XYZ file of C-alpha atoms in Angstrom:
487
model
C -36.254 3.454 2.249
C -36.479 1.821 5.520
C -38.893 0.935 8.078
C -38.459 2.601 11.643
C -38.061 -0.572 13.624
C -35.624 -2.276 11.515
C -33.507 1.135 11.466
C -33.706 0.983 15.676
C -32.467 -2.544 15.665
C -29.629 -2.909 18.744
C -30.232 0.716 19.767
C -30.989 1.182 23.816
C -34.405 2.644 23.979
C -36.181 4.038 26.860
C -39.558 4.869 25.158
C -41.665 4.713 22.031
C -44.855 7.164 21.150
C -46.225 6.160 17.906
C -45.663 3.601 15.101
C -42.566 1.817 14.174
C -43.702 0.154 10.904
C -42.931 3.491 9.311
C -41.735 3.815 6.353
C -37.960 5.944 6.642
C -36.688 7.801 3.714
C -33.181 9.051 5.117
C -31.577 9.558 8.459
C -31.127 13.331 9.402
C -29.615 15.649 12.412
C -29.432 18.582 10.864
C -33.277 19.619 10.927
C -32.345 22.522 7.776
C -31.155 19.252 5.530
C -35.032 17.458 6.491
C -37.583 16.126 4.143
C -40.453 14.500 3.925
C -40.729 10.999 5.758
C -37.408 11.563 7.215
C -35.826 10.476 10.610
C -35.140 13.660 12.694
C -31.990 12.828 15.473
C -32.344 15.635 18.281
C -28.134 15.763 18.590
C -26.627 17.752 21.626
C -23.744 19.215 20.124
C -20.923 22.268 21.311
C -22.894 24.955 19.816
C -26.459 24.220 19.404
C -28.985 21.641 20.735
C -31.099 19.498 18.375
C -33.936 19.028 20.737
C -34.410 23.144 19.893
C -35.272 21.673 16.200
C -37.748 19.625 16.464
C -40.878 21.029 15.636
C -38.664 22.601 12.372
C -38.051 18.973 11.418
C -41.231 18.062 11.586
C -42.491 21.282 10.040
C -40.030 20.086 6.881
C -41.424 16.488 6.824
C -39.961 14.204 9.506
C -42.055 11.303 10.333
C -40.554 9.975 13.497
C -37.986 11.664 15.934
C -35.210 9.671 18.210
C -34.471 12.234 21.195
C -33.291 12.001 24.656
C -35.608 14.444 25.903
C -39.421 13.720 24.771
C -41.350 17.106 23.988
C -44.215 18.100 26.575
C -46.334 18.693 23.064
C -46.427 16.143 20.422
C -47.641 16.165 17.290
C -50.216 13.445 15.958
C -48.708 10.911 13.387
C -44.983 11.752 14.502
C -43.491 8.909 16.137
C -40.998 10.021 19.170
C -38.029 7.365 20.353
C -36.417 8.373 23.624
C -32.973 7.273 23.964
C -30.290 7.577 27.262
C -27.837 8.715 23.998
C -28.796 9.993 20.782
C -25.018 10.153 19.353
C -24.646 6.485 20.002
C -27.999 5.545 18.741
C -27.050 7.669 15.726
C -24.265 6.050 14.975
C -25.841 2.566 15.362
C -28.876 3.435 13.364
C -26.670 4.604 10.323
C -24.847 1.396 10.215
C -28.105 -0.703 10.102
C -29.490 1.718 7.488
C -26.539 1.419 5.067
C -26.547 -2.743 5.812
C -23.816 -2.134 8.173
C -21.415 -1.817 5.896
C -18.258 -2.149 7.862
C -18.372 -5.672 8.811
C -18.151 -6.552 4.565
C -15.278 -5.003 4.920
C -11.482 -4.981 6.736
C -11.640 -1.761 8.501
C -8.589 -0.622 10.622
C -8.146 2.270 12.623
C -5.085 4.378 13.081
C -5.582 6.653 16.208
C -2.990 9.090 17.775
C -2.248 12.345 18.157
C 1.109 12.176 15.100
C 1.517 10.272 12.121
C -2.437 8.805 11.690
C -3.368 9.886 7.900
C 0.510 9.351 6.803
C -0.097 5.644 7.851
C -4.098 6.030 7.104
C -3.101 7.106 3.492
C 0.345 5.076 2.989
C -1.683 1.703 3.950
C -4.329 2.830 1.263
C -1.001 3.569 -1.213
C 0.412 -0.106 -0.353
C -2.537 -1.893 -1.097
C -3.518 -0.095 -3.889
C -0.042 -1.444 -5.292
C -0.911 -5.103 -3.938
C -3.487 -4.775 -6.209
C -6.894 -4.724 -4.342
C -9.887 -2.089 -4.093
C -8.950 0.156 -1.028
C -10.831 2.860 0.782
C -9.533 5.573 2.668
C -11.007 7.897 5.538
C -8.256 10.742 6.268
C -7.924 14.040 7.166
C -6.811 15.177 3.368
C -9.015 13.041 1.529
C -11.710 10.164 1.512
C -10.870 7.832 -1.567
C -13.826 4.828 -2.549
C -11.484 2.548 -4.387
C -9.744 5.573 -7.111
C -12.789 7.900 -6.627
C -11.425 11.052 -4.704
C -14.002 12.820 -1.754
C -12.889 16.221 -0.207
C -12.761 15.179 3.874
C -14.802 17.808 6.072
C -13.363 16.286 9.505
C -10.339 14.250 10.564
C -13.514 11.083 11.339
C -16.758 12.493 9.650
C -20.123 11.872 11.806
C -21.335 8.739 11.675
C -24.483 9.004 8.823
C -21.214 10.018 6.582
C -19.434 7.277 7.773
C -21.523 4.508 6.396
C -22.646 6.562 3.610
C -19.156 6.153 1.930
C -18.709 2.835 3.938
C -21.423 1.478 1.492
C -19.935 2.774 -1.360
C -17.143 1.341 -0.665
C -19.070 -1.943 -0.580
C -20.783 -1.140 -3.772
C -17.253 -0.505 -5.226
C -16.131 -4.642 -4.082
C -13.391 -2.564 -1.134
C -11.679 -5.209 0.237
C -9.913 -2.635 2.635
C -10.435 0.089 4.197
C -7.937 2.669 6.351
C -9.351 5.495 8.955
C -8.109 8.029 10.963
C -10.302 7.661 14.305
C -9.586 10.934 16.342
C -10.204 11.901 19.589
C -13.395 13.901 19.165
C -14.620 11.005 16.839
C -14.374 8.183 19.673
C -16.011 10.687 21.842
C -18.868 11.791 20.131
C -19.625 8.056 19.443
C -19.360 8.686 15.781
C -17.584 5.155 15.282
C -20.152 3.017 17.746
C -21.618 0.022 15.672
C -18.498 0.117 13.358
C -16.772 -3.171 12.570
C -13.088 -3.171 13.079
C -10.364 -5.767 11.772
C -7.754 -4.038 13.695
C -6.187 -0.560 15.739
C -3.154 1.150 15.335
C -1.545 3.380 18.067
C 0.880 5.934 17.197
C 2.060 7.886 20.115
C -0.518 10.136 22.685
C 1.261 13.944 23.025
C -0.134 17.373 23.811
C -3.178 17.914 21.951
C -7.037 18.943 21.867
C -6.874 20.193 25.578
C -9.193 23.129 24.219
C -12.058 20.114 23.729
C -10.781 17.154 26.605
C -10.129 18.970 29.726
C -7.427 17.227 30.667
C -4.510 14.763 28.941
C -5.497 12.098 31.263
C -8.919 12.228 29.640
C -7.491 12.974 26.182
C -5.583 9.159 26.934
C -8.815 7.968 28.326
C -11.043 8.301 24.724
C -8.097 7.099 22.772
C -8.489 3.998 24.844
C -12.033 3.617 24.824
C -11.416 2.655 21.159
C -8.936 -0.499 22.339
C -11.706 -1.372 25.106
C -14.717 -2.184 22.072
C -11.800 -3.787 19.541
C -13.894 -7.328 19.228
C -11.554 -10.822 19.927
C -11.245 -11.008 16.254
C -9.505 -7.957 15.634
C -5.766 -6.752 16.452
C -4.482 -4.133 18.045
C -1.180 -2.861 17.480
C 0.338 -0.363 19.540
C 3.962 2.281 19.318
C 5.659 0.469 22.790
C 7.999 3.460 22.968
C 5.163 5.886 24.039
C 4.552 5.339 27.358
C 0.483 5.235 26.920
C 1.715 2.250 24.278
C 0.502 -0.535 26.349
C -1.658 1.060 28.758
C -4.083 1.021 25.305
C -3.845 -2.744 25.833
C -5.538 -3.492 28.860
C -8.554 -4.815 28.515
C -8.771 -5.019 24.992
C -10.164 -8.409 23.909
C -8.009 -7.796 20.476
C -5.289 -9.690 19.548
C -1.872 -7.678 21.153
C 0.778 -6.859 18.785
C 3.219 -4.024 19.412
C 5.997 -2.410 17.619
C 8.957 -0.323 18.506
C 12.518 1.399 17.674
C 13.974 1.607 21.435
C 12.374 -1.375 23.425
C 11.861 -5.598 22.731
C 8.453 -5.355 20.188
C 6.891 -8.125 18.231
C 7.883 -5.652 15.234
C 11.269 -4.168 15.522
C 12.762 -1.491 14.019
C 16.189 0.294 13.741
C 17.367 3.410 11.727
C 20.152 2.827 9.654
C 20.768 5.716 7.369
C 18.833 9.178 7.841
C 18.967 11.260 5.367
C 17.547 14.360 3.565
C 16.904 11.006 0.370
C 15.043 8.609 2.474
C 15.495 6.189 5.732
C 17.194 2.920 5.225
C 15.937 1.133 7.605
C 16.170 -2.683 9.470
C 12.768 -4.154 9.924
C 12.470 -7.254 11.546
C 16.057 -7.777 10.226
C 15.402 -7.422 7.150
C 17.037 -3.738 5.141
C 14.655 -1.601 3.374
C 14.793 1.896 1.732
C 12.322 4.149 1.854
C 11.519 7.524 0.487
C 10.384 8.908 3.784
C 12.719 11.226 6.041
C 13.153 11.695 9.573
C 12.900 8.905 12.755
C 9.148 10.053 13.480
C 8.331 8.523 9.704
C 10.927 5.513 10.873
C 7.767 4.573 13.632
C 5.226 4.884 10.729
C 6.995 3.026 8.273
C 7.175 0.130 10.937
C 3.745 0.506 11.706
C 2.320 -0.040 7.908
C 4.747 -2.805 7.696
C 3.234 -4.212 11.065
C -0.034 -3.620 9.449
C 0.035 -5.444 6.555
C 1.740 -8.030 7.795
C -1.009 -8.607 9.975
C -3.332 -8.271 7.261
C -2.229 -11.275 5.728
C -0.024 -9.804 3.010
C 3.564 -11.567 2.401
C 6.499 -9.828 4.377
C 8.618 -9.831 1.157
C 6.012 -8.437 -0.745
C 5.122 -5.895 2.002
C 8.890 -4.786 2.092
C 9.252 -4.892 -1.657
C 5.843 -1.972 -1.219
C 7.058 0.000 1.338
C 10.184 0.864 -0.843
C 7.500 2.441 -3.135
C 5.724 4.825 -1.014
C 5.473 8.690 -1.149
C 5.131 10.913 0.847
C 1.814 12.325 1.844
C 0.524 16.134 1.434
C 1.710 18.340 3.476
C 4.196 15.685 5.978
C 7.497 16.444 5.324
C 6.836 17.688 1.626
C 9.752 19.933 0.200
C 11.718 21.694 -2.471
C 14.896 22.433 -3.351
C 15.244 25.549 -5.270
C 17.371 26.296 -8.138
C 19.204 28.673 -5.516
C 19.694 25.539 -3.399
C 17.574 26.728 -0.852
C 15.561 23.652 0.617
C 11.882 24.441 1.716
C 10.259 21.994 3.959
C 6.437 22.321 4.448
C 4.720 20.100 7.559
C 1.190 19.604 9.129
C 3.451 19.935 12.578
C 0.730 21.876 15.017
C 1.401 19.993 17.995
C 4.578 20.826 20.330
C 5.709 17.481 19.950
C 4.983 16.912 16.247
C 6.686 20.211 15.824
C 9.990 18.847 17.911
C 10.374 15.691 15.506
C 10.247 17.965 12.473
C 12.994 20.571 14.191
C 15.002 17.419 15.150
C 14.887 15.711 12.209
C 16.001 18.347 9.981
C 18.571 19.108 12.612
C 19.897 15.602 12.262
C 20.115 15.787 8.926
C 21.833 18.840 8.514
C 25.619 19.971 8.395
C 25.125 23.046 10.717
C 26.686 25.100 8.155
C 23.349 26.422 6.898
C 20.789 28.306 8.569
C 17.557 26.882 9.703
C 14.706 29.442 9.708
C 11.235 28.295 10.955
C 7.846 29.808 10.534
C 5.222 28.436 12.492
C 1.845 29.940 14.233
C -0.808 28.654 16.192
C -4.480 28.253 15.239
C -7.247 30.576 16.823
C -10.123 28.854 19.005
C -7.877 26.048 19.800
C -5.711 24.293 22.619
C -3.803 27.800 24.314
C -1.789 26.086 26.613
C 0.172 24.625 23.720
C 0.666 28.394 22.259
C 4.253 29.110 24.476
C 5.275 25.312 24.250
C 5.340 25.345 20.640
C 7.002 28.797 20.827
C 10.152 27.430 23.009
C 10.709 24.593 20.834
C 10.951 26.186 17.704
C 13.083 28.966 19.149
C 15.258 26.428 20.671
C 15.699 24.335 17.751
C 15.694 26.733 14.809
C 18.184 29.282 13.678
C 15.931 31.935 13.083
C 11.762 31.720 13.501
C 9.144 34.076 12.210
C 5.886 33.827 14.129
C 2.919 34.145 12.419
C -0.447 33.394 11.717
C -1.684 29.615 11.303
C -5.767 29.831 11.139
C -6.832 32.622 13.876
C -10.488 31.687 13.115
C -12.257 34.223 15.375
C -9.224 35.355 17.506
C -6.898 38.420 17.244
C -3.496 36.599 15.474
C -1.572 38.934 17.457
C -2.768 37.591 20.572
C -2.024 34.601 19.381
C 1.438 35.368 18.446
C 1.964 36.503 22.069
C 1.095 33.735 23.599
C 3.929 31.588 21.431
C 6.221 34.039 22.147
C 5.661 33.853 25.654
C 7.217 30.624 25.875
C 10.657 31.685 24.335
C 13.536 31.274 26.533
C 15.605 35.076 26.979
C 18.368 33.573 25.543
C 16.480 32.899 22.541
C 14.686 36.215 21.650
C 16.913 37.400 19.527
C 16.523 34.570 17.343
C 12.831 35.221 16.933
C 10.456 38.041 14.746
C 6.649 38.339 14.538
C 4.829 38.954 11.199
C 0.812 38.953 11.286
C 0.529 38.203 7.638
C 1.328 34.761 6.964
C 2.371 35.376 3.436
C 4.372 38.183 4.461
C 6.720 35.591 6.879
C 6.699 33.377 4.536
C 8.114 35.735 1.872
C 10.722 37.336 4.479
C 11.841 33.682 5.296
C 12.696 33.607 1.565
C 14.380 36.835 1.344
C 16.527 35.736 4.621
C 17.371 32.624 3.503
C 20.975 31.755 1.142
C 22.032 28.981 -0.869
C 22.077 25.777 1.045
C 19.735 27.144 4.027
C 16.320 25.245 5.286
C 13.061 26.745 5.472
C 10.319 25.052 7.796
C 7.218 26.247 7.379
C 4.623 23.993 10.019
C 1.204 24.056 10.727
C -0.716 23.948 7.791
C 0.695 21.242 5.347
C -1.750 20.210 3.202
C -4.560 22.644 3.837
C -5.245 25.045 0.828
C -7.303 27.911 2.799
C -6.156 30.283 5.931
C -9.499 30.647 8.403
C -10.625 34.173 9.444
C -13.212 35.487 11.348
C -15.500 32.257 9.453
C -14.070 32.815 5.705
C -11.884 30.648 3.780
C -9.346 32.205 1.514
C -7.132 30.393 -0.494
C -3.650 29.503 0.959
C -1.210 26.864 -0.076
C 1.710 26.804 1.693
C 3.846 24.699 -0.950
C 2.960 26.638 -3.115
C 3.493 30.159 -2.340
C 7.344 29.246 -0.996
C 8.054 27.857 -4.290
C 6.558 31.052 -5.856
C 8.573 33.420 -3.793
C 11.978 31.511 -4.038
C 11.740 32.111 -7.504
C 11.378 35.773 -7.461
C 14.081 36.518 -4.931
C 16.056 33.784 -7.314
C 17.069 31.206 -4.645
């Protein structure tokens, strides 16, 4: 419990009815999840309005309200808080109701379109093995130390935030590794967060379906460079062109790291293989388990990272020899038919062109590479044919499919990726609806030595449709149905 006024503390208000001394038992913005003497925060979101929920809060027991848009009627005893910007003040209320909990703390964020929760979660791996108490904020998981949280959203609103923020306090975290996305830097989720440092992976086609255009898709990402304080670092991938351009005017401290260009951390690939990367950091060799050049720019980012962080190089180099892979990034199987079976997150065209590549430059070209891929429903469309041409173009064979179609028809879907297929390529190419029915053709068309790619989903365990969950694993079910063709 907290009083009103000390919950408000740093917030921009524009007017208060009623009594601040009040007595707060939890922060609230959904008004079905109110009780009695909570705080009510009217939130304008995509599908509903809070401000339509008021008098249900209060009906359920709120005791004060922080809006941007004052009722014409209010109710006696209720205390009302106008604000310009209730997702900000949201965000800066939680942190001073959980102590503001990031600033006991080294929080860093990894933002990006590719590679954030395999350095998010490889970070958390690494200093778990340098022996400290981690946390971890990812799309696959939220960890408190060794204590496992199933993750809701890629950055989880900002009462959620500090919720496990202060556990990770209670828990002595030392650490503490987040993926900030796009629609969390928007949505102010992360305002009144304390940050120790950035990471910047890369900026590629992405979440046009929510940021209208890539400019302003670029423009967010940056806003979270712009509020990194002078005490904090910001490192940033200077072979992306949108590398430095995070940079300017960021008070952080300016590191960078690259594989093509001059970088305060340099990399270079020296063996690429379906094993591992051997790779020379800084000139110094190291071995890792990782595959593929894309995982090349995230091993050199951890590296960067916890260098940064204070931990010895040696050491650091010594760790990142360690590290496994992550659910769902590059994951596969070899089957006792010698079929390999590669399953990837890859649902962006460019995240989907490093996976193509890099199993195309680690193959002999004897084998056959067949891709399955889809697109999800209710999402970005323009990516749809994009994604279509490069896996035709850099695949063998492809079976188009189904990803999550959420409310849309999947067939639509699947026309608008095979719209994008170049004529010379259409005979490389076949639609199936059913996901688990391309999966379990790829498998029957595959022979001993071939490669399977199956991208979009990595490490989710459901398929979306029409608003149910069913369960779907895509590891899973390609191991199953290798074994009963026997390859």
């Amino acid at each position: 419990m907290m009083q009103l006024k000390d919950i408000l503390y740093k917030v921009a208000i524009d007017t208060v009815a009623g009594d601040t001394g009040c007595d707060i038992q939890k922060i609230e913005f959904d008004s079905r999840a109110v009780g009695k003497d909570d705080l009510f925060v009217a939130i304008q979101g995509v599908q509903s309005d809070g401000h339509d929920y008021i008098d249900k809060a209060i009906a359920s027991g709120a005791i004060a309200v922080v809006c941007e848009r004052l009722p014409k009627v209010r109710e006696q005893n209720i205390t009302y808080v106008k604000v310009e910007n209730t997702h900000v003040a949201l965000a800066i209320m939680s942190s001073n109701y959980y102590g503001n909990p990031s600033a006991n703390l080294k929080l860093v964020g990894v933002t990006g379109t590719n590679g954030k929760t395999t350095i998010a979660t490889l970070l958390y791996q690494l200093f778990k093995k340098a022996g400290f108490k981690v946390g971890l904020l990812s799309t696959v998981n939220i960890m408190v130390d060794a204590t496992v949280y199933k993750a809701t959203h890629t950055t989880p609103d900002s009462v959620t935030l500090n919720k496990y923020l202060k556990l990770m306090n209670e828990e002595g975290v030392e650490f503490c590794f987040m993926e900030v996305s796009s629609h969390g830097i928007h949505q102010k989720r992360i305002e009144g967060l304390t940050f120790a440092g950035g990471i910047f992976t890369n900026l590629s086609h992405d979440h046009l379906d929510y940021h209208n255009t890539f400019k302003e898709y670029r423009d967010v990402k940056k806003e979270f460079f712009d509020a990194l304080p002078s005490s904090a670092f910001a490192l940033v991938n200077k072979d992306d062109k949108n590398g430095m351009f995070m940079l300017q005017n960021s008070k952080a401290k300016a590191y960078s790291y690259a594989l093509k260009s001059y970088a305060d951390y340099r990399g270079q690939i020296l063996e690429n293989s379906l094993g591992g990367l051997l790779l020379k950091l800084n000139d110094h060799e190291v071995w890792s388990k990782l595959i593929g050049s894309f995982n090349a720019y995230n091993v050199l980012a951890i590296y960067a990272t916890a260098t940064l962080l204070g931990l010895e190089q040696l050491e650091v180099l010594q760790l990142v020899s360690t590290l496994e892979s992550v659910a769902g990034r590059f994951q596969y199987i070899i089957s006792e038919g010698k079929v390999t079976a590669v399953v990837d997150y890859a649902h962006t065209p460019d995240a989907l062109k490093n996976v193509l590549e890099t199993i195309n430059d680690i193959r002999t070209k004897n084998e056959t590479l067949i891709t399955v891929v889809g697109c999800g429903g209710d999402r970005d469309v323009t990516k749809r044919p994009v994604m279509g041409a490069i896996a035709a173009q850099l695949s063998d064979k492809v079976v188009f499919t189904s990803d999550n179609p959420r409310t849309e028809d999947p067939d639509v879907i699947i026309k608008d990726i095979e719209s994008g297929v170049a004529p010379q390529d259409y005979k490389k190419t076949l639609a199936i609806t059913s996901r688990l029915q391309a999966i379990k053709t790829a498998c029957q068309l595959a022979n001993a030595e071939d490669i399977i790619l199956i991208a979009g989903k990595g490490h989710e365990t459901y398929q979306e449709i029409n608003h149910e969950r069913t369960d779907f694993d895509d590891l899973k079910i390609v191991t199953e149905e290798l074994k009963k063709v026997g390859k």
